[in-house]
Amino acid sequence: MPGEILLQGKNRTGTRVITRFAPSPTGRMHLGNAYSALLAHDFARQRGGKFLLRIEDIDPGRTRDEHVAGIEEDLRWLGLTWDEPPILQSKRLDLYAAALDRLRAAGLIYPCFCTRAEIAASALAPHGSGPVYPGTCRALSEASRVARMAATPHAWRIDMARAVAVAGPLHWHDATEGEVVARPEAQGDVVLARKDAPSSYHLAVTVDDAAQGITDVVRGRDLFDATHIHRLLQALLGLPVPNYHHHAVLLDGEGRRLAKRGGAKTLKTMRDEDGLDPRALSEYLRNGARNFTTS
Ligand code: GLU
C-alpha cells in the first residue's frame, strides 16, 4: 500500500530516520565498534533513512588524525556508506562554547579547580566510570571564583541539583527499556568543559545529535548512564529528544568489554594479517556475533 511505503522511512514519531556512528579517533576500530556501526547503519538503511558519521575528536590527549582516515577505511571495508561528509567535533568548538555560555548565564555551571587526585581523595562514592564529585568548588564565593579563574586552569561542572530542579521530571524512549525516567543526579556534578578540552563528551554529543537531526541514537549499553545526562542537557538547552537504542556490548573471552585500551584486535589486523573476508565478518556481526558473549 502507498501508505506503508510512505511510512517506511519514518521513526515512531513520524520523522525520517537519521542515525549516526560517532567514534572517537583514539585507535583503529575493533569488533565492538564495528558491531555498533553496523547496527546504526542498518537501522537507518532498513527504514530508508540516513546514516551519518561524526568524528568525536575533542580529546586532545588521545585523538590522532591518522585514526580518522583509519576509521573511514575500516567502515568502507565493512561495506558501510554514509550520506553526508563526516563532521569533526574539533571544528565545532564554538557551538559547544555557545551552549556552555547559555548554561553559565542560567547559573547552572560553575568553575572547578580541583585536581584528579583531590577528587579521588575526597570522592563521595565510586560510581560508574569514576568517582562522584563531592562538590568542593560549588561552595566557592563569587569573589574567590573570579580570583582563581584568572590564575588557575579550571573545568566547568554542572550544578546537578539546581539543573535537575530547573528541568523538572524527564524521561526518554528506549528501545530496550521502554520509557526511562532520567536520573542524572546519581552521577553528580559532571564536567561539561574540561581543563584541557573546551567541551566534554556529554555536551558535544548532545549538541551534535540535535544539530545533525538524529532521530535514533543506536549505541552500546555501556553509554546508558550517559543518556541520563544527555536527556538533562537536551531539556536545559531546548533540544529535541531522539529515541535511544542501547544495544548489547560485545565482551571478550574473560567477560570484559572490547576496548582499544584493553588491546582488542583491530579490524585492520583481521584484514591484513588474518585475511578475513569483510562480508563474512559483517554477516557474523549482524547475526549477533554468536561466539561472543554480550552484556
Ligand atoms: N564517541 C563515543 C565513543 O567512541 C561514542 C559516542 C556515542 O555514540 O554517543 O565511545
PDB file of C-alpha atoms and ligand atoms in Angstrom:
ATOM      1  CA  MET A   1       0.000   0.000   0.000  1.00  0.00           C
ATOM      2  CA  PRO A   2       1.254   3.506  -0.745  1.00  0.00           C
ATOM      3  CA  GLY A   3       0.697   4.443   2.905  1.00  0.00           C
ATOM      4  CA  GLU A   4       3.089   1.732   4.017  1.00  0.00           C
ATOM      5  CA  ILE A   5       5.742   2.908   1.612  1.00  0.00           C
ATOM      6  CA  LEU A   6       5.420   6.408   2.967  1.00  0.00           C
ATOM      7  CA  LEU A   7       5.820   5.134   6.494  1.00  0.00           C
ATOM      8  CA  GLN A   8       8.889   3.070   5.758  1.00  0.00           C
ATOM      9  CA  GLY A   9      11.435   5.758   6.378  1.00  0.00           C
ATOM     10  CA  LYS A  10       9.797   7.160   9.482  1.00  0.00           C
ATOM     11  CA  ASN A  11      10.568   6.569  13.114  1.00  0.00           C
ATOM     12  CA  ARG A  12       7.954   6.249  15.845  1.00  0.00           C
ATOM     13  CA  THR A  13       7.390   9.990  15.974  1.00  0.00           C
ATOM     14  CA  GLY A  14       6.849  10.176  12.209  1.00  0.00           C
ATOM     15  CA  THR A  15      10.131  11.836  11.222  1.00  0.00           C
ATOM     16  CA  ARG A  16      12.565  10.484   8.640  1.00  0.00           C
ATOM     17  CA  VAL A  17      15.039   8.263  10.466  1.00  0.00           C
ATOM     18  CA  ILE A  18      18.589   9.607  10.873  1.00  0.00           C
ATOM     19  CA  THR A  19      21.186   7.605  12.794  1.00  0.00           C
ATOM     20  CA  ARG A  20      24.877   8.152  13.320  1.00  0.00           C
ATOM     21  CA  PHE A  21      28.104   6.420  14.225  1.00  0.00           C
ATOM     22  CA  ALA A  22      30.222   8.663  16.429  1.00  0.00           C
ATOM     23  CA  PRO A  23      33.657   7.138  17.012  1.00  0.00           C
ATOM     24  CA  SER A  24      36.464   8.764  18.972  1.00  0.00           C
ATOM     25  CA  PRO A  25      39.618   8.518  16.841  1.00  0.00           C
ATOM     26  CA  THR A  26      41.795   7.150  19.612  1.00  0.00           C
ATOM     27  CA  GLY A  27      42.710   3.966  17.754  1.00  0.00           C
ATOM     28  CA  ARG A  28      41.647   1.682  14.946  1.00  0.00           C
ATOM     29  CA  MET A  29      38.225   0.066  15.084  1.00  0.00           C
ATOM     30  CA  HIS A  30      37.754  -3.270  16.828  1.00  0.00           C
ATOM     31  CA  LEU A  31      34.828  -5.681  16.591  1.00  0.00           C
ATOM     32  CA  GLY A  32      32.827  -3.832  19.242  1.00  0.00           C
ATOM     33  CA  ASN A  33      32.983  -0.596  17.221  1.00  0.00           C
ATOM     34  CA  ALA A  34      32.134  -2.483  14.036  1.00  0.00           C
ATOM     35  CA  TYR A  35      29.087  -4.046  15.693  1.00  0.00           C
ATOM     36  CA  SER A  36      27.813  -0.647  16.807  1.00  0.00           C
ATOM     37  CA  ALA A  37      28.427   0.938  13.409  1.00  0.00           C
ATOM     38  CA  LEU A  38      26.621  -1.890  11.603  1.00  0.00           C
ATOM     39  CA  LEU A  39      23.595  -1.690  13.870  1.00  0.00           C
ATOM     40  CA  ALA A  40      23.276   2.090  13.480  1.00  0.00           C
ATOM     41  CA  HIS A  41      23.825   1.832   9.707  1.00  0.00           C
ATOM     42  CA  ASP A  42      21.318  -0.992   9.214  1.00  0.00           C
ATOM     43  CA  PHE A  43      18.717   0.689  11.414  1.00  0.00           C
ATOM     44  CA  ALA A  44      18.671   3.653   9.040  1.00  0.00           C
ATOM     45  CA  ARG A  45      19.020   1.667   5.818  1.00  0.00           C
ATOM     46  CA  GLN A  46      16.151  -0.700   6.709  1.00  0.00           C
ATOM     47  CA  ARG A  47      13.892   2.339   7.125  1.00  0.00           C
ATOM     48  CA  GLY A  48      15.036   4.273   4.076  1.00  0.00           C
ATOM     49  CA  GLY A  49      16.673   6.774   6.422  1.00  0.00           C
ATOM     50  CA  LYS A  50      20.062   8.449   6.595  1.00  0.00           C
ATOM     51  CA  PHE A  51      23.232   7.235   8.275  1.00  0.00           C
ATOM     52  CA  LEU A  52      25.769   9.877   9.325  1.00  0.00           C
ATOM     53  CA  LEU A  53      29.332   9.768  10.551  1.00  0.00           C
ATOM     54  CA  ARG A  54      30.629  12.053  13.268  1.00  0.00           C
ATOM     55  CA  ILE A  55      34.227  12.053  14.440  1.00  0.00           C
ATOM     56  CA  GLU A  56      34.394  12.813  18.167  1.00  0.00           C
ATOM     57  CA  ASP A  57      37.910  14.232  18.268  1.00  0.00           C
ATOM     58  CA  ILE A  58      37.765  16.712  21.141  1.00  0.00           C
ATOM     59  CA  ASP A  59      40.114  14.876  23.487  1.00  0.00           C
ATOM     60  CA  PRO A  60      43.497  16.379  22.541  1.00  0.00           C
ATOM     61  CA  GLY A  61      45.459  13.846  24.582  1.00  0.00           C
ATOM     62  CA  ARG A  62      44.016  10.742  22.936  1.00  0.00           C
ATOM     63  CA  THR A  63      42.884  11.774  19.470  1.00  0.00           C
ATOM     64  CA  ARG A  64      45.131  11.027  16.452  1.00  0.00           C
ATOM     65  CA  ASP A  65      44.476  12.384  12.963  1.00  0.00           C
ATOM     66  CA  GLU A  66      45.619   9.191  11.285  1.00  0.00           C
ATOM     67  CA  HIS A  67      42.859   7.275  13.070  1.00  0.00           C
ATOM     68  CA  VAL A  68      40.192   9.393  11.368  1.00  0.00           C
ATOM     69  CA  ALA A  69      41.284   8.089   7.976  1.00  0.00           C
ATOM     70  CA  GLY A  70      41.692   4.635   9.509  1.00  0.00           C
ATOM     71  CA  ILE A  71      38.116   4.573  10.799  1.00  0.00           C
ATOM     72  CA  GLU A  72      36.742   5.612   7.414  1.00  0.00           C
ATOM     73  CA  GLU A  73      38.821   2.895   5.771  1.00  0.00           C
ATOM     74  CA  ASP A  74      37.523   0.309   8.250  1.00  0.00           C
ATOM     75  CA  LEU A  75      33.896   1.340   7.681  1.00  0.00           C
ATOM     76  CA  ARG A  76      34.295   1.157   3.908  1.00  0.00           C
ATOM     77  CA  TRP A  77      35.964  -2.220   4.225  1.00  0.00           C
ATOM     78  CA  LEU A  78      32.882  -3.415   6.130  1.00  0.00           C
ATOM     79  CA  GLY A  79      30.751  -2.180   3.221  1.00  0.00           C
ATOM     80  CA  LEU A  80      29.156   0.726   5.087  1.00  0.00           C
ATOM     81  CA  THR A  81      28.373   4.045   3.433  1.00  0.00           C
ATOM     82  CA  TRP A  82      27.333   7.334   4.997  1.00  0.00           C
ATOM     83  CA  ASP A  83      25.180  10.005   3.461  1.00  0.00           C
ATOM     84  CA  GLU A  84      26.976  13.283   4.179  1.00  0.00           C
ATOM     85  CA  PRO A  85      30.592  14.311   4.666  1.00  0.00           C
ATOM     86  CA  PRO A  86      31.584  13.383   8.228  1.00  0.00           C
ATOM     87  CA  ILE A  87      31.547  16.185  10.764  1.00  0.00           C
ATOM     88  CA  LEU A  88      34.527  16.678  13.066  1.00  0.00           C
ATOM     89  CA  GLN A  89      33.850  17.901  16.576  1.00  0.00           C
ATOM     90  CA  SER A  90      37.210  19.669  16.740  1.00  0.00           C
ATOM     91  CA  LYS A  91      35.848  22.089  14.106  1.00  0.00           C
ATOM     92  CA  ARG A  92      32.705  22.835  16.086  1.00  0.00           C
ATOM     93  CA  LEU A  93      34.078  24.115  19.377  1.00  0.00           C
ATOM     94  CA  ASP A  94      32.234  27.440  19.008  1.00  0.00           C
ATOM     95  CA  LEU A  95      28.916  25.638  19.134  1.00  0.00           C
ATOM     96  CA  TYR A  96      29.803  23.860  22.355  1.00  0.00           C
ATOM     97  CA  ALA A  97      31.109  27.114  23.832  1.00  0.00           C
ATOM     98  CA  ALA A  98      27.792  28.790  22.971  1.00  0.00           C
ATOM     99  CA  ALA A  99      25.863  26.004  24.700  1.00  0.00           C
ATOM    100  CA  LEU A 100      28.128  26.350  27.721  1.00  0.00           C
ATOM    101  CA  ASP A 101      27.528  30.114  27.752  1.00  0.00           C
ATOM    102  CA  ARG A 102      23.788  29.541  27.897  1.00  0.00           C
ATOM    103  CA  LEU A 103      24.137  27.211  30.860  1.00  0.00           C
ATOM    104  CA  ARG A 104      26.500  29.691  32.544  1.00  0.00           C
ATOM    105  CA  ALA A 105      24.051  32.558  32.010  1.00  0.00           C
ATOM    106  CA  ALA A 106      21.349  30.409  33.614  1.00  0.00           C
ATOM    107  CA  GLY A 107      23.596  29.860  36.665  1.00  0.00           C
ATOM    108  CA  LEU A 108      23.749  26.114  36.063  1.00  0.00           C
ATOM    109  CA  ILE A 109      27.516  25.572  35.841  1.00  0.00           C
ATOM    110  CA  TYR A 110      30.482  26.580  37.982  1.00  0.00           C
ATOM    111  CA  PRO A 111      34.258  26.542  37.573  1.00  0.00           C
ATOM    112  CA  CYS A 112      36.114  23.690  39.247  1.00  0.00           C
ATOM    113  CA  PHE A 113      39.769  23.957  40.211  1.00  0.00           C
ATOM    114  CA  CYS A 114      40.185  20.525  41.791  1.00  0.00           C
ATOM    115  CA  THR A 115      42.837  18.127  40.578  1.00  0.00           C
ATOM    116  CA  ARG A 116      42.053  14.477  39.851  1.00  0.00           C
ATOM    117  CA  ALA A 117      43.997  13.460  42.965  1.00  0.00           C
ATOM    118  CA  GLU A 118      41.965  15.811  45.171  1.00  0.00           C
ATOM    119  CA  ILE A 119      38.714  14.461  43.790  1.00  0.00           C
ATOM    120  CA  ALA A 120      39.795  10.846  44.216  1.00  0.00           C
ATOM    121  CA  ALA A 121      40.796  11.557  47.825  1.00  0.00           C
ATOM    122  CA  SER A 122      37.508  13.196  48.804  1.00  0.00           C
ATOM    123  CA  ALA A 123      35.029  11.477  46.477  1.00  0.00           C
ATOM    124  CA  LEU A 124      31.650  10.584  47.933  1.00  0.00           C
ATOM    125  CA  ALA A 125      31.329   7.160  46.403  1.00  0.00           C
ATOM    126  CA  PRO A 126      32.648   5.335  43.387  1.00  0.00           C
ATOM    127  CA  HIS A 127      30.147   5.366  40.543  1.00  0.00           C
ATOM    128  CA  GLY A 128      30.303   4.006  37.015  1.00  0.00           C
ATOM    129  CA  SER A 129      33.436   5.168  35.280  1.00  0.00           C
ATOM    130  CA  GLY A 130      34.673   7.432  38.074  1.00  0.00           C
ATOM    131  CA  PRO A 131      34.081   8.878  41.497  1.00  0.00           C
ATOM    132  CA  VAL A 132      31.152  11.221  42.114  1.00  0.00           C
ATOM    133  CA  TYR A 133      32.460  14.752  42.559  1.00  0.00           C
ATOM    134  CA  PRO A 134      31.987  15.889  46.172  1.00  0.00           C
ATOM    135  CA  GLY A 135      31.002  19.432  45.156  1.00  0.00           C
ATOM    136  CA  THR A 136      34.004  21.218  46.679  1.00  0.00           C
ATOM    137  CA  CYS A 137      34.091  24.131  44.206  1.00  0.00           C
ATOM    138  CA  ARG A 138      30.310  24.567  44.161  1.00  0.00           C
ATOM    139  CA  ALA A 139      30.595  26.279  47.510  1.00  0.00           C
ATOM    140  CA  LEU A 140      33.192  28.895  46.483  1.00  0.00           C
ATOM    141  CA  SER A 141      32.207  32.552  46.727  1.00  0.00           C
ATOM    142  CA  GLU A 142      31.924  34.587  43.540  1.00  0.00           C
ATOM    143  CA  ALA A 143      34.953  36.656  44.561  1.00  0.00           C
ATOM    144  CA  SER A 144      37.114  33.637  45.104  1.00  0.00           C
ATOM    145  CA  ARG A 145      35.945  32.126  41.799  1.00  0.00           C
ATOM    146  CA  VAL A 146      36.893  35.252  39.875  1.00  0.00           C
ATOM    147  CA  ALA A 147      40.302  35.448  41.547  1.00  0.00           C
ATOM    148  CA  ARG A 148      41.123  31.797  40.966  1.00  0.00           C
ATOM    149  CA  MET A 149      39.838  31.715  37.387  1.00  0.00           C
ATOM    150  CA  ALA A 150      42.352  34.352  36.395  1.00  0.00           C
ATOM    151  CA  ALA A 151      45.248  32.310  37.758  1.00  0.00           C
ATOM    152  CA  THR A 152      44.327  28.623  37.608  1.00  0.00           C
ATOM    153  CA  PRO A 153      43.208  26.252  34.849  1.00  0.00           C
ATOM    154  CA  HIS A 154      39.673  25.111  35.532  1.00  0.00           C
ATOM    155  CA  ALA A 155      36.936  22.828  34.313  1.00  0.00           C
ATOM    156  CA  TRP A 156      33.213  23.678  34.262  1.00  0.00           C
ATOM    157  CA  ARG A 157      30.817  21.448  36.134  1.00  0.00           C
ATOM    158  CA  ILE A 158      27.066  21.316  36.103  1.00  0.00           C
ATOM    159  CA  ASP A 159      25.312  22.173  39.369  1.00  0.00           C
ATOM    160  CA  MET A 160      23.318  18.983  39.155  1.00  0.00           C
ATOM    161  CA  ALA A 161      20.807  19.629  41.940  1.00  0.00           C
ATOM    162  CA  ARG A 162      19.951  23.027  40.531  1.00  0.00           C
ATOM    163  CA  ALA A 163      19.819  21.777  36.929  1.00  0.00           C
ATOM    164  CA  VAL A 164      17.506  18.905  37.836  1.00  0.00           C
ATOM    165  CA  ALA A 165      15.226  21.304  39.738  1.00  0.00           C
ATOM    166  CA  VAL A 166      15.098  23.677  36.744  1.00  0.00           C
ATOM    167  CA  ALA A 167      14.464  20.890  34.215  1.00  0.00           C
ATOM    168  CA  GLY A 168      11.758  19.062  36.205  1.00  0.00           C
ATOM    169  CA  PRO A 169      10.863  15.394  35.605  1.00  0.00           C
ATOM    170  CA  LEU A 170      12.328  13.939  32.408  1.00  0.00           C
ATOM    171  CA  HIS A 171      12.146  10.667  30.539  1.00  0.00           C
ATOM    172  CA  TRP A 172      13.123   9.187  27.207  1.00  0.00           C
ATOM    173  CA  HIS A 173      12.001   6.329  24.989  1.00  0.00           C
ATOM    174  CA  ASP A 174      14.445   3.461  24.959  1.00  0.00           C
ATOM    175  CA  ALA A 175      14.018   0.549  22.547  1.00  0.00           C
ATOM    176  CA  THR A 176      15.254  -1.958  25.114  1.00  0.00           C
ATOM    177  CA  GLU A 177      13.913  -0.428  28.334  1.00  0.00           C
ATOM    178  CA  GLY A 178      10.723   1.381  27.244  1.00  0.00           C
ATOM    179  CA  GLU A 179      10.045   4.756  28.903  1.00  0.00           C
ATOM    180  CA  VAL A 180      13.019   5.522  31.128  1.00  0.00           C
ATOM    181  CA  VAL A 181      12.905   8.149  33.863  1.00  0.00           C
ATOM    182  CA  ALA A 182      16.077  10.242  33.665  1.00  0.00           C
ATOM    183  CA  ARG A 183      18.025  10.236  36.942  1.00  0.00           C
ATOM    184  CA  PRO A 184      21.178  12.209  36.177  1.00  0.00           C
ATOM    185  CA  GLU A 185      21.579  13.233  39.834  1.00  0.00           C
ATOM    186  CA  ALA A 186      23.195   9.866  40.616  1.00  0.00           C
ATOM    187  CA  GLN A 187      26.244  10.984  38.613  1.00  0.00           C
ATOM    188  CA  GLY A 188      26.744  14.232  40.496  1.00  0.00           C
ATOM    189  CA  ASP A 189      28.182  17.470  39.129  1.00  0.00           C
ATOM    190  CA  VAL A 190      29.685  16.070  35.930  1.00  0.00           C
ATOM    191  CA  VAL A 191      32.212  18.038  33.888  1.00  0.00           C
ATOM    192  CA  LEU A 192      30.862  19.851  30.807  1.00  0.00           C
ATOM    193  CA  ALA A 193      34.112  21.559  29.795  1.00  0.00           C
ATOM    194  CA  ARG A 194      37.493  20.200  30.774  1.00  0.00           C
ATOM    195  CA  LYS A 195      40.672  21.953  31.782  1.00  0.00           C
ATOM    196  CA  ASP A 196      42.370  20.624  28.656  1.00  0.00           C
ATOM    197  CA  ALA A 197      39.376  20.491  26.283  1.00  0.00           C
ATOM    198  CA  PRO A 198      36.715  23.135  25.713  1.00  0.00           C
ATOM    199  CA  SER A 199      33.866  20.631  25.797  1.00  0.00           C
ATOM    200  CA  SER A 200      33.191  17.292  27.398  1.00  0.00           C
ATOM    201  CA  TYR A 201      31.785  14.316  25.550  1.00  0.00           C
ATOM    202  CA  HIS A 202      28.397  14.901  27.218  1.00  0.00           C
ATOM    203  CA  LEU A 203      27.973  18.454  25.975  1.00  0.00           C
ATOM    204  CA  ALA A 204      29.351  17.906  22.467  1.00  0.00           C
ATOM    205  CA  VAL A 205      27.337  14.747  21.810  1.00  0.00           C
ATOM    206  CA  THR A 206      24.100  16.397  22.943  1.00  0.00           C
ATOM    207  CA  VAL A 207      24.645  19.500  20.822  1.00  0.00           C
ATOM    208  CA  ASP A 208      25.624  17.443  17.767  1.00  0.00           C
ATOM    209  CA  ASP A 209      22.853  14.866  17.940  1.00  0.00           C
ATOM    210  CA  ALA A 210      20.454  17.822  17.759  1.00  0.00           C
ATOM    211  CA  ALA A 211      22.451  19.675  15.096  1.00  0.00           C
ATOM    212  CA  GLN A 212      22.574  16.612  12.847  1.00  0.00           C
ATOM    213  CA  GLY A 213      18.864  15.938  13.356  1.00  0.00           C
ATOM    214  CA  ILE A 214      19.498  12.479  14.786  1.00  0.00           C
ATOM    215  CA  THR A 215      16.150  10.763  15.393  1.00  0.00           C
ATOM    216  CA  ASP A 216      17.520   7.478  16.709  1.00  0.00           C
ATOM    217  CA  VAL A 217      20.704   7.059  18.701  1.00  0.00           C
ATOM    218  CA  VAL A 218      21.934   3.492  18.277  1.00  0.00           C
ATOM    219  CA  ARG A 219      24.874   2.855  20.612  1.00  0.00           C
ATOM    220  CA  GLY A 220      26.213   0.442  23.197  1.00  0.00           C
ATOM    221  CA  ARG A 221      24.650  -0.318  26.526  1.00  0.00           C
ATOM    222  CA  ASP A 222      27.868   0.982  28.135  1.00  0.00           C
ATOM    223  CA  LEU A 223      26.601   4.500  27.331  1.00  0.00           C
ATOM    224  CA  PHE A 224      23.223   4.012  29.012  1.00  0.00           C
ATOM    225  CA  ASP A 225      24.231   6.027  32.097  1.00  0.00           C
ATOM    226  CA  ALA A 226      25.415   8.858  29.868  1.00  0.00           C
ATOM    227  CA  THR A 227      21.932   9.128  28.347  1.00  0.00           C
ATOM    228  CA  HIS A 228      20.592  10.358  31.720  1.00  0.00           C
ATOM    229  CA  ILE A 229      22.951  13.328  31.433  1.00  0.00           C
ATOM    230  CA  HIS A 230      22.206  13.896  27.742  1.00  0.00           C
ATOM    231  CA  ARG A 231      18.474  13.952  28.420  1.00  0.00           C
ATOM    232  CA  LEU A 232      19.002  16.627  31.070  1.00  0.00           C
ATOM    233  CA  LEU A 233      21.161  18.740  28.744  1.00  0.00           C
ATOM    234  CA  GLN A 234      18.535  18.453  25.993  1.00  0.00           C
ATOM    235  CA  ALA A 235      15.947  19.857  28.392  1.00  0.00           C
ATOM    236  CA  LEU A 236      18.190  22.697  29.587  1.00  0.00           C
ATOM    237  CA  LEU A 237      19.199  23.669  26.040  1.00  0.00           C
ATOM    238  CA  GLY A 238      15.747  23.213  24.496  1.00  0.00           C
ATOM    239  CA  LEU A 239      16.887  20.456  22.114  1.00  0.00           C
ATOM    240  CA  PRO A 240      14.811  17.625  20.620  1.00  0.00           C
ATOM    241  CA  VAL A 241      14.938  14.178  22.209  1.00  0.00           C
ATOM    242  CA  PRO A 242      15.923  11.265  19.957  1.00  0.00           C
ATOM    243  CA  ASN A 243      14.839   7.687  20.584  1.00  0.00           C
ATOM    244  CA  TYR A 244      17.579   5.556  22.096  1.00  0.00           C
ATOM    245  CA  HIS A 245      18.581   2.011  21.204  1.00  0.00           C
ATOM    246  CA  HIS A 246      21.213   0.761  23.634  1.00  0.00           C
ATOM    247  CA  HIS A 247      22.478  -2.450  22.148  1.00  0.00           C
ATOM    248  CA  ALA A 248      24.343  -5.237  23.924  1.00  0.00           C
ATOM    249  CA  VAL A 249      28.095  -4.829  24.114  1.00  0.00           C
ATOM    250  CA  LEU A 250      30.497  -7.499  22.853  1.00  0.00           C
ATOM    251  CA  LEU A 251      32.677  -8.999  25.558  1.00  0.00           C
ATOM    252  CA  ASP A 252      35.984 -10.816  25.239  1.00  0.00           C
ATOM    253  CA  GLY A 253      36.686 -14.327  26.492  1.00  0.00           C
ATOM    254  CA  GLU A 254      37.142 -13.024  30.028  1.00  0.00           C
ATOM    255  CA  GLY A 255      33.862 -11.132  30.029  1.00  0.00           C
ATOM    256  CA  ARG A 256      35.444  -7.703  29.546  1.00  0.00           C
ATOM    257  CA  ARG A 257      34.112  -5.122  27.120  1.00  0.00           C
ATOM    258  CA  LEU A 258      36.245  -4.978  23.965  1.00  0.00           C
ATOM    259  CA  ALA A 259      38.306  -1.806  24.193  1.00  0.00           C
ATOM    260  CA  LYS A 260      41.146  -0.120  22.376  1.00  0.00           C
ATOM    261  CA  ARG A 261      42.876   0.382  25.697  1.00  0.00           C
ATOM    262  CA  GLY A 262      42.469  -3.300  26.502  1.00  0.00           C
ATOM    263  CA  GLY A 263      44.271  -4.205  23.270  1.00  0.00           C
ATOM    264  CA  ALA A 264      41.247  -5.653  21.428  1.00  0.00           C
ATOM    265  CA  LYS A 265      42.215  -6.952  17.980  1.00  0.00           C
ATOM    266  CA  THR A 266      41.636  -4.325  15.297  1.00  0.00           C
ATOM    267  CA  LEU A 267      39.742  -4.761  12.031  1.00  0.00           C
ATOM    268  CA  LYS A 268      42.950  -3.758  10.279  1.00  0.00           C
ATOM    269  CA  THR A 269      44.765  -6.749  11.798  1.00  0.00           C
ATOM    270  CA  MET A 270      41.855  -9.027  10.904  1.00  0.00           C
ATOM    271  CA  ARG A 271      42.070  -7.766   7.331  1.00  0.00           C
ATOM    272  CA  ASP A 272      45.851  -7.519   6.824  1.00  0.00           C
ATOM    273  CA  GLU A 273      47.088 -10.421   8.928  1.00  0.00           C
ATOM    274  CA  ASP A 274      44.167 -12.824   9.243  1.00  0.00           C
ATOM    275  CA  GLY A 275      42.862 -12.220   5.716  1.00  0.00           C
ATOM    276  CA  LEU A 276      39.284 -12.041   6.955  1.00  0.00           C
ATOM    277  CA  ASP A 277      36.509 -11.544   4.425  1.00  0.00           C
ATOM    278  CA  PRO A 278      34.586  -8.383   5.373  1.00  0.00           C
ATOM    279  CA  ARG A 279      31.276  -9.765   4.097  1.00  0.00           C
ATOM    280  CA  ALA A 280      31.594 -12.830   6.289  1.00  0.00           C
ATOM    281  CA  LEU A 281      32.558 -10.644   9.224  1.00  0.00           C
ATOM    282  CA  SER A 282      29.614  -8.271   8.822  1.00  0.00           C
ATOM    283  CA  GLU A 283      27.245 -11.183   8.426  1.00  0.00           C
ATOM    284  CA  TYR A 284      28.630 -12.733  11.578  1.00  0.00           C
ATOM    285  CA  LEU A 285      28.143  -9.476  13.463  1.00  0.00           C
ATOM    286  CA  ARG A 286      24.667  -8.968  12.021  1.00  0.00           C
ATOM    287  CA  ASN A 287      23.759 -12.421  13.272  1.00  0.00           C
ATOM    288  CA  GLY A 288      24.605 -11.343  16.798  1.00  0.00           C
ATOM    289  CA  ALA A 289      28.290 -12.404  16.885  1.00  0.00           C
ATOM    290  CA  ARG A 290      27.354 -15.769  18.338  1.00  0.00           C
ATOM    291  CA  ASN A 291      30.778 -16.784  19.646  1.00  0.00           C
ATOM    292  CA  PHE A 292      30.897 -13.628  21.720  1.00  0.00           C
ATOM    293  CA  THR A 293      29.158 -13.133  24.966  1.00  0.00           C
ATOM    294  CA  THR A 294      27.152  -9.911  25.120  1.00  0.00           C
ATOM    295  CA  SER A 295      26.060  -7.901  28.104  1.00  0.00           C
TER     296      SER A 295
HETATM  297  N1  GLU B   1      32.457   8.768  20.886  1.00  0.00           N
HETATM  298  C1  GLU B   1      31.888   7.775  21.744  1.00  0.00           C
HETATM  299  C2  GLU B   1      32.747   6.561  21.751  1.00  0.00           C
HETATM  300  O1  GLU B   1      33.504   6.350  20.825  1.00  0.00           O
HETATM  301  C3  GLU B   1      30.507   7.304  21.348  1.00  0.00           C
HETATM  302  C4  GLU B   1      29.506   8.365  21.438  1.00  0.00           C
HETATM  303  C5  GLU B   1      28.078   7.966  21.219  1.00  0.00           C
HETATM  304  O2  GLU B   1      27.785   7.046  20.447  1.00  0.00           O
HETATM  305  O3  GLU B   1      27.256   8.641  21.798  1.00  0.00           O
HETATM  306  O4  GLU B   1      32.653   5.796  22.678  1.00  0.00           O
END
